[in-house]
Amino acid sequence: MNDQQQSGPERPDEPADVEHTLRLPGEQAQQQAPQQAQQQAPQQAQQQAQQQAQQQAPQQAPQGYPQYGQYGQQPYGRYGAQQQGAHAQQGAPSYVPSGPASYSPTQQQGRVYPQPYAGYGTAGPSYPQAERKEKRRGALWPVAVLALVVGLVGGAVGGAVVDQWQEATQDPGRTSGGLADVDTVSKAPLPADNGSIAAVAKKTLPSTVQIIAKTGGDESSGATGSGFFLDSQGHVVTNNHVVAEAADGGEIEVIDQAGKRYPATVVGRSPIYDLAVLYLKNPPKDIKPASLGNSTNLQIGEGVVAIGSPLGLSSTVTSGIVSALDRPVTTGGDANNVASYINAVQTDAAINPGNSGGPLVDMRGQVVGVNSAIATTGGSLGGESGNIGVGFAIPIEQVKVTADQILKDGEARYPVIGASVDSDGSGDGAHIKDVEKGSPAEQAGLEKGDVVTALNDRAVTDSPTLIVAIRSHLPGDEVTLTVDRDGQTKKLQVTLDSKVG
């Protein structure tokens, strides 16, 4: 499941020309309605006029607010040729998940996007456009300045919600009723039960960070996301799409839970798996690494917690369950048109722009995935509508392998068979388009025109499913391909080769 300026104690400043205040849906119309009634009726008829105006008020649409589901442009959203272990045909749709009970080009059910960077479009279905006032602020906002052009609610929702919350809690006496004046409840915090969401949050929040990536020193462009400490030496795991455009010549900053900022460099990236490892230039001595779990032990229905900085709101905790396992998901390509294929953990925990790279944690407080993508009901390419309860995370077992390769060699490798596949979504398997000479596929006897219907015991319904199945293994693994050739079923043993990516 990109992302945005931080909120809370160390939230980056908002734009110099914008200050946001929250107005709930219908609030503006309801406040104006009594005044309109008073102007149109004598004093003795005010009550009747007010009732009529209030009945009409909810029908008035907030002014200037984009329709629910409209999002800003995603800088990380280039859908290009797919150069993979089993290569998909160039031009194949790379923004839809695939596989059984998934989203396919023929189903037209939704789109999958890597979590966009803060400010490059946001979710906020219930908030009208914020008021605008002149006020000078700091300079960090340009990281998300595109929101002012195409989304605006990127800054409005994040800042306005926090401002409203602070206002409500600072003056409890303003609430209706008399409970605020009666001290009948202990103010001491309740202990967090082991295995509770509170206990998971307490354990994992100190290991979670926010990441700001600015492109080539250009204050007007960049991305933000989330991540977590991999070790006590200062290595951080995040999504490749969070830092990709700042990896060469840009600036990357990591912000910990306490709000302290650290410059960071990229140790290595894997566009294929949408993962990256960063290193803090001056790491603190009190780093608390995240506890890594085992995604192979996950069960559908068990509880999980997502932690990150959605919409720039740092240290945000949401919860849900594991909705599905081994979900084939394809996300848009990077700057070099390399798409990411994820053998994903699906969850209904709320994941929004800003959660990219953050941890998905089980109820033992162990990281079981890296939040990377969401499915949306956006009606057009590039459109998004925020969290709808369908989020995807990269399994931690894959993260461990890729991060270890990057730390040892500065690069990651992924398995290939040396064949390309058509991009059609026929549902009967992966159609082999070409076989490279001397490749493992050729040595195993795979031929052009073959239809792969299974890899080991895993059914293959289309090309992305085959690619994801291959990439869930390691280079050097031997796998069994079930192939349909002219109506006859064949079993082929293939030893996986590797490429850098």
XYZ file of C-alpha atoms in Angstrom:
501
model
C 0.000 0.000 0.000
C 3.045 7.613 -1.087
C 2.863 9.924 1.275
C 2.979 13.266 3.157
C 4.194 15.755 5.733
C 4.285 14.644 9.364
C 1.679 15.697 11.888
C 1.856 15.914 15.652
C 4.787 17.313 17.631
C 7.179 17.272 14.680
C 4.815 17.704 11.753
C 6.420 19.559 8.831
C 4.912 22.950 8.230
C 2.033 23.520 5.881
C 2.242 25.743 2.811
C 3.101 29.377 3.373
C -0.176 30.559 1.860
C -2.611 28.075 3.392
C -4.000 27.556 6.858
C -6.639 24.873 7.246
C -9.621 24.588 9.553
C -12.009 21.666 9.717
C -15.640 22.001 8.775
C -17.662 18.823 8.861
C -19.997 17.948 5.958
C -23.147 20.036 6.014
C -21.848 22.249 8.813
C -21.440 25.312 6.645
C -24.900 25.002 5.158
C -26.518 24.446 8.521
C -24.815 27.468 10.016
C -25.937 29.719 7.184
C -29.495 28.427 7.087
C -30.821 30.277 10.187
C -29.473 33.569 8.873
C -31.239 33.025 5.577
C -34.472 32.231 7.369
C -34.299 35.379 9.460
C -33.850 37.519 6.397
C -36.775 35.955 4.570
C -39.404 35.811 7.371
C -40.684 38.010 10.203
C -39.601 37.263 13.719
C -42.734 35.267 14.576
C -41.966 32.893 11.625
C -38.278 32.387 12.335
C -38.629 28.930 13.801
C -40.562 27.611 10.808
C -38.109 29.200 8.364
C -35.141 27.794 10.231
C -36.577 24.291 10.076
C -37.126 24.613 6.340
C -33.608 25.948 5.790
C -32.061 23.177 7.852
C -33.956 20.571 5.852
C -32.522 22.049 2.680
C -29.014 22.555 4.034
C -27.771 18.953 3.759
C -28.566 19.066 0.056
C -26.101 21.883 -0.496
C -22.808 20.495 -1.695
C -19.639 21.825 -0.030
C -17.980 24.320 -2.274
C -14.796 23.436 -4.081
C -14.355 19.961 -2.631
C -13.339 17.239 -5.081
C -15.622 14.279 -5.590
C -14.949 11.257 -3.382
C -12.418 9.086 -5.139
C -10.668 11.925 -6.962
C -6.964 11.928 -6.327
C -3.920 13.795 -7.307
C -1.404 12.590 -9.794
C 0.895 9.800 -8.678
C 4.532 10.386 -9.500
C 5.124 6.684 -8.992
C 2.680 5.301 -11.460
C 4.348 4.576 -14.753
C 2.846 1.463 -16.233
C 5.261 0.166 -18.805
C 6.890 -2.959 -20.155
C 7.219 -5.896 -17.796
C 10.680 -7.388 -17.777
C 10.359 -10.259 -15.361
C 11.451 -13.817 -14.637
C 8.671 -14.994 -16.862
C 8.299 -11.812 -18.863
C 4.860 -10.347 -19.403
C 4.194 -8.844 -22.793
C 4.987 -5.148 -23.019
C 2.007 -2.943 -22.512
C 0.213 -5.325 -20.179
C -1.910 -3.698 -17.497
C 0.253 -3.549 -14.399
C -2.088 -1.802 -12.038
C -4.573 -4.580 -11.377
C -4.148 -7.593 -9.112
C -4.676 -10.948 -10.664
C -5.281 -14.544 -9.825
C -8.229 -16.403 -8.348
C -10.802 -14.197 -6.646
C -8.640 -11.225 -7.462
C -8.880 -8.204 -9.699
C -8.242 -8.791 -13.364
C -8.565 -6.703 -16.521
C -11.702 -8.625 -17.434
C -13.374 -8.215 -14.066
C -13.142 -4.404 -14.008
C -13.400 -4.461 -10.225
C -10.823 -1.983 -9.095
C -7.239 -0.946 -9.276
C -4.156 -1.596 -7.249
C -1.710 1.187 -6.625
C 1.497 1.425 -4.694
C 0.782 3.774 -1.834
C 1.282 7.249 -3.214
C 3.433 9.845 -1.642
C 1.964 12.226 0.803
C 0.361 15.121 -0.888
C 0.122 13.440 -4.269
C -3.582 12.843 -3.831
C -5.241 11.908 -0.580
C -8.186 10.097 0.892
C -10.776 12.151 2.711
C -14.312 11.361 1.664
C -16.052 13.339 4.397
C -14.267 16.673 4.424
C -15.201 19.750 2.406
C -12.481 22.011 1.122
C -10.759 23.911 3.890
C -10.801 27.670 4.245
C -7.765 29.582 3.045
C -5.953 32.291 4.984
C -2.677 34.090 4.565
C -0.002 32.931 6.962
C 3.681 32.301 6.592
C 4.946 28.845 7.355
C 8.155 26.873 6.983
C 9.747 25.398 3.880
C 9.228 21.633 4.157
C 5.768 21.661 2.579
C 7.089 21.671 -1.017
C 7.686 17.935 -0.609
C 3.917 17.634 -1.002
C 3.214 20.809 -2.942
C 1.567 18.940 -5.820
C -1.441 18.395 -3.586
C -2.243 22.080 -3.825
C -2.444 21.749 -7.569
C -4.437 18.587 -7.963
C -5.768 17.510 -4.601
C -5.640 20.248 -1.956
C -7.216 17.941 0.621
C -3.759 16.456 1.035
C -2.891 19.252 3.414
C -6.412 20.068 4.536
C -7.404 16.673 5.844
C -4.184 15.901 7.691
C -3.851 19.247 9.413
C -7.525 19.971 9.931
C -8.362 16.705 11.616
C -5.532 17.115 14.098
C -6.472 20.738 14.822
C -10.073 19.747 15.514
C -9.009 16.909 17.786
C -6.740 19.196 19.770
C -9.466 21.789 20.147
C -11.966 19.238 21.391
C -9.646 17.711 23.953
C -8.192 20.933 25.298
C -11.586 22.109 26.579
C -13.666 19.123 27.714
C -16.051 21.425 29.544
C -17.483 22.550 26.225
C -19.146 19.201 25.655
C -22.857 18.877 26.418
C -23.958 17.383 29.728
C -22.234 17.498 33.074
C -19.898 14.492 32.966
C -16.872 16.683 32.225
C -17.247 18.283 35.663
C -17.517 15.014 37.589
C -14.225 13.262 38.329
C -15.554 9.697 38.660
C -13.020 7.867 36.478
C -9.371 7.319 37.288
C -7.059 9.283 35.013
C -4.320 6.662 35.280
C -3.741 4.854 31.955
C -4.977 1.295 31.812
C -2.302 -1.372 31.356
C -1.961 -2.737 27.835
C -2.776 -6.433 27.834
C -0.234 -8.637 26.153
C -1.550 -9.409 22.680
C -3.816 -6.380 22.598
C -3.626 -3.691 19.932
C -2.348 -1.301 22.580
C 0.460 -3.699 23.509
C 1.395 -4.202 19.859
C 1.466 -0.448 19.288
C 3.574 0.162 22.382
C 6.099 -2.421 21.232
C 6.305 -1.431 17.564
C 5.861 2.353 17.436
C 9.428 3.104 18.632
C 10.719 1.006 15.710
C 8.602 2.767 13.083
C 9.762 5.865 11.199
C 8.558 8.404 8.687
C 10.617 8.958 5.531
C 10.895 12.149 3.490
C 12.585 11.905 0.092
C 13.279 15.072 -1.899
C 14.254 14.836 -5.530
C 17.619 16.271 -6.597
C 17.499 19.090 -4.094
C 14.258 20.321 -5.666
C 12.072 21.504 -2.797
C 8.982 21.375 -5.001
C 8.980 17.627 -5.575
C 9.524 14.455 -3.645
C 7.770 11.763 -1.671
C 7.150 10.634 1.854
C 6.361 7.273 3.350
C 7.010 4.992 6.289
C 9.573 2.400 7.313
C 11.013 0.553 10.301
C 14.397 -0.116 11.862
C 15.872 -3.397 10.701
C 18.741 -3.440 13.200
C 20.415 -1.326 15.873
C 23.078 -0.079 13.418
C 20.650 2.307 11.725
C 19.339 0.338 8.738
C 15.738 1.044 7.743
C 13.426 -0.967 5.475
C 10.890 0.801 3.260
C 9.301 0.547 -0.192
C 11.409 1.243 -3.246
C 8.743 3.544 -4.666
C 9.068 5.826 -1.640
C 12.744 6.616 -2.285
C 13.254 5.692 -5.949
C 13.215 9.199 -7.379
C 15.502 10.543 -4.652
C 17.972 7.649 -4.779
C 20.299 9.396 -7.231
C 21.150 12.919 -6.175
C 18.161 13.509 -3.927
C 17.880 13.987 -0.185
C 16.368 11.443 2.193
C 15.435 12.148 5.785
C 14.219 9.697 8.429
C 12.082 10.902 11.334
C 11.749 8.670 14.393
C 8.823 8.457 16.797
C 10.266 11.211 18.973
C 10.405 13.564 15.994
C 14.186 13.521 15.624
C 15.419 13.830 12.047
C 18.335 11.958 10.527
C 19.796 12.222 7.018
C 19.912 8.850 5.290
C 21.421 7.212 2.233
C 20.198 4.334 0.081
C 22.137 1.108 0.653
C 20.316 -0.699 -2.133
C 16.967 -1.061 -3.856
C 14.897 -3.799 -5.445
C 12.334 -2.438 -7.912
C 11.271 -6.030 -8.580
C 10.137 -6.555 -4.984
C 9.445 -2.859 -4.274
C 11.864 -2.831 -1.351
C 14.733 -0.584 -0.295
C 17.206 -0.446 2.580
C 18.368 2.910 3.957
C 21.156 3.790 6.372
C 21.111 6.682 8.833
C 24.291 8.750 8.491
C 24.415 9.523 12.218
C 22.292 6.830 13.859
C 21.341 7.230 17.520
C 22.593 4.749 20.075
C 19.161 3.866 21.397
C 17.608 2.433 18.219
C 14.964 -0.199 18.871
C 14.867 -2.627 15.911
C 11.534 -4.095 14.943
C 10.879 -7.688 15.906
C 10.555 -9.736 12.707
C 8.029 -12.551 12.566
C 7.336 -15.352 10.103
C 4.774 -14.708 7.388
C 4.594 -18.409 6.493
C 2.822 -19.000 9.812
C 0.071 -16.478 9.139
C -3.507 -17.696 9.076
C -6.488 -16.111 7.387
C -8.587 -14.342 9.988
C -5.874 -13.627 12.538
C -5.473 -10.085 13.782
C -2.875 -7.666 12.424
C -1.935 -4.028 12.982
C -0.700 -1.518 10.390
C 1.564 1.314 11.558
C 2.793 4.294 9.566
C 2.145 7.886 8.539
C -1.026 7.958 6.426
C -1.697 11.445 5.065
C 1.352 12.622 6.997
C -0.145 11.657 10.370
C 2.882 10.002 11.938
C 2.669 7.055 14.338
C -0.836 6.130 13.207
C -2.082 2.686 14.251
C -4.910 0.807 12.518
C -6.037 -2.778 12.957
C -7.749 -5.551 11.049
C -7.293 -9.159 10.059
C -5.427 -11.184 7.481
C -7.995 -11.311 4.693
C -6.091 -13.574 2.280
C -2.651 -15.060 1.690
C -0.577 -15.499 -1.471
C -2.608 -12.882 -3.295
C -0.977 -12.082 -6.676
C -0.751 -8.298 -6.949
C 0.834 -6.211 -9.691
C 1.741 -2.589 -9.027
C 2.809 0.156 -11.431
C 6.352 0.346 -12.733
C 9.135 2.577 -11.433
C 11.067 5.229 -13.359
C 12.565 2.472 -15.526
C 9.183 0.865 -16.224
C 9.932 -2.113 -13.976
C 6.699 -3.382 -12.447
C 6.532 -5.025 -9.028
C 4.801 -8.369 -8.607
C 3.876 -9.144 -5.011
C 2.875 -12.462 -3.478
C 0.915 -10.398 -1.024
C -0.649 -10.661 2.391
C -4.081 -9.074 2.032
C -5.546 -7.182 4.994
C -8.526 -5.020 5.823
C -6.499 -2.888 8.240
C -6.766 0.699 7.020
C -3.857 1.520 4.691
C -3.723 4.920 3.026
C -1.245 7.188 1.214
C 1.635 7.516 3.641
C 1.605 3.924 4.919
C 4.010 2.788 2.192
C 6.956 0.941 3.683
C 5.465 0.732 7.153
C 5.131 -2.524 9.084
C 2.186 -4.898 9.163
C 2.425 -6.515 12.592
C 0.850 -9.610 14.121
C -0.646 -9.651 17.606
C 2.678 -10.756 19.077
C 4.182 -7.468 17.952
C 6.236 -9.077 15.189
C 6.455 -7.626 11.688
C 4.876 -9.981 9.153
C 4.808 -7.682 6.132
C 5.646 -4.322 4.580
C 2.567 -2.335 3.575
C 2.872 -1.556 -0.106
C -0.368 -1.298 -2.101
C -4.109 -0.833 -1.936
C -6.998 -1.696 -4.201
C -9.379 1.171 -4.880
C -12.612 1.760 -6.704
C -11.115 4.587 -8.754
C -13.058 4.884 -11.961
C -10.127 5.926 -14.139
C -6.463 5.197 -14.476
C -4.635 7.031 -11.730
C -7.818 7.759 -9.785
C -7.909 6.674 -6.176
C -10.433 6.714 -3.399
C -8.331 5.761 -0.406
C -8.767 2.830 1.918
C -11.658 0.487 1.147
C -10.424 -2.352 3.327
C -8.309 -4.046 0.673
C -4.622 -3.524 1.399
C -1.564 -5.554 0.463
C 1.740 -6.157 2.204
C 4.979 -7.789 1.061
C 5.520 -10.918 3.209
C 8.312 -10.507 5.743
C 10.021 -13.708 4.543
C 10.608 -12.031 1.187
C 11.712 -8.846 2.947
C 14.298 -10.772 4.968
C 15.804 -12.361 1.858
C 15.920 -9.149 -0.164
C 17.241 -7.011 2.693
C 19.953 -9.568 3.453
C 21.067 -9.572 -0.197
C 21.188 -5.773 -0.242
C 23.185 -5.577 2.989
C 25.692 -8.169 1.762
C 26.036 -7.214 -1.899
C 24.395 -3.812 -2.270
C 21.885 -5.307 -4.689
C 19.069 -7.850 -4.776
C 18.531 -10.814 -7.058
C 15.310 -12.459 -8.142
C 14.591 -15.877 -9.732
C 13.852 -16.307 -13.448
C 13.138 -19.202 -15.811
C 14.146 -17.404 -19.008
C 10.788 -17.201 -20.766
C 8.299 -14.472 -21.604
C 4.534 -14.716 -21.297
C 1.540 -13.104 -22.974
C -0.431 -10.608 -20.967
C -3.922 -11.848 -21.784
C -6.256 -12.639 -18.914
C -7.894 -15.740 -20.368
C -7.855 -17.492 -16.995
C -6.695 -20.856 -18.351
C -3.022 -20.355 -17.488
C 0.103 -18.438 -18.469
C 0.725 -18.552 -22.213
C 4.417 -18.831 -23.114
C 5.301 -16.259 -25.752
C 9.018 -16.944 -26.113
C 11.803 -19.058 -24.584
C 15.362 -17.758 -24.327
C 18.113 -19.918 -25.760
C 20.174 -21.669 -23.117
C 17.749 -20.652 -20.373
C 16.471 -22.957 -17.621
C 13.110 -22.978 -19.394
C 14.643 -24.251 -22.631
C 16.723 -26.825 -20.800
C 13.573 -28.101 -19.088
C 11.767 -28.473 -22.418
C 9.381 -25.513 -22.207
C 8.224 -24.370 -25.650
C 6.574 -21.360 -27.228
C 2.799 -21.834 -27.146
C 2.802 -23.925 -23.970
C 0.265 -22.972 -21.320
C 1.537 -23.210 -17.736
C -1.326 -24.187 -15.433
C 0.541 -24.813 -12.172
C 3.853 -24.277 -10.404
C 4.371 -27.073 -7.882
C 0.971 -27.306 -6.167
C -0.035 -23.720 -6.871
C -2.595 -23.137 -9.628
C -1.577 -20.676 -12.343
C -4.492 -18.874 -13.986
C -2.652 -16.117 -15.849
C 0.743 -14.543 -16.471
C 1.009 -12.412 -13.304
C 0.179 -15.449 -11.190
C 3.077 -17.361 -12.757
C 5.474 -14.455 -12.251
C 4.444 -14.062 -8.607
C 4.734 -17.811 -8.019
C 8.259 -17.864 -9.459
C 9.348 -14.873 -7.394
C 8.140 -16.422 -4.182
C 11.053 -18.857 -4.558
C 14.816 -18.372 -4.427
C 17.373 -18.554 -7.228
C 18.595 -22.135 -7.449
C 15.297 -23.661 -6.331
C 13.897 -26.470 -8.466
C 10.223 -26.135 -9.321
C 7.748 -28.267 -11.247
C 5.754 -26.647 -14.032
C 2.504 -28.250 -15.135
C 2.101 -27.467 -18.837
C -0.715 -27.944 -21.316
C 0.662 -28.569 -24.827
C -1.833 -29.272 -27.584
C -4.256 -30.816 -25.108
C -1.645 -32.971 -23.386
C -0.408 -32.365 -19.834
C 3.329 -32.409 -19.168
C 5.425 -31.980 -16.011
C 8.688 -30.046 -16.430
C 11.421 -29.653 -13.808
C 13.020 -26.195 -13.911
C 15.977 -24.926 -11.865
C 15.556 -21.196 -11.325
C 18.263 -18.822 -12.532
C 18.663 -15.266 -11.194
C 18.925 -11.649 -12.283
C 19.678 -8.408 -10.473
C 16.706 -6.212 -9.763
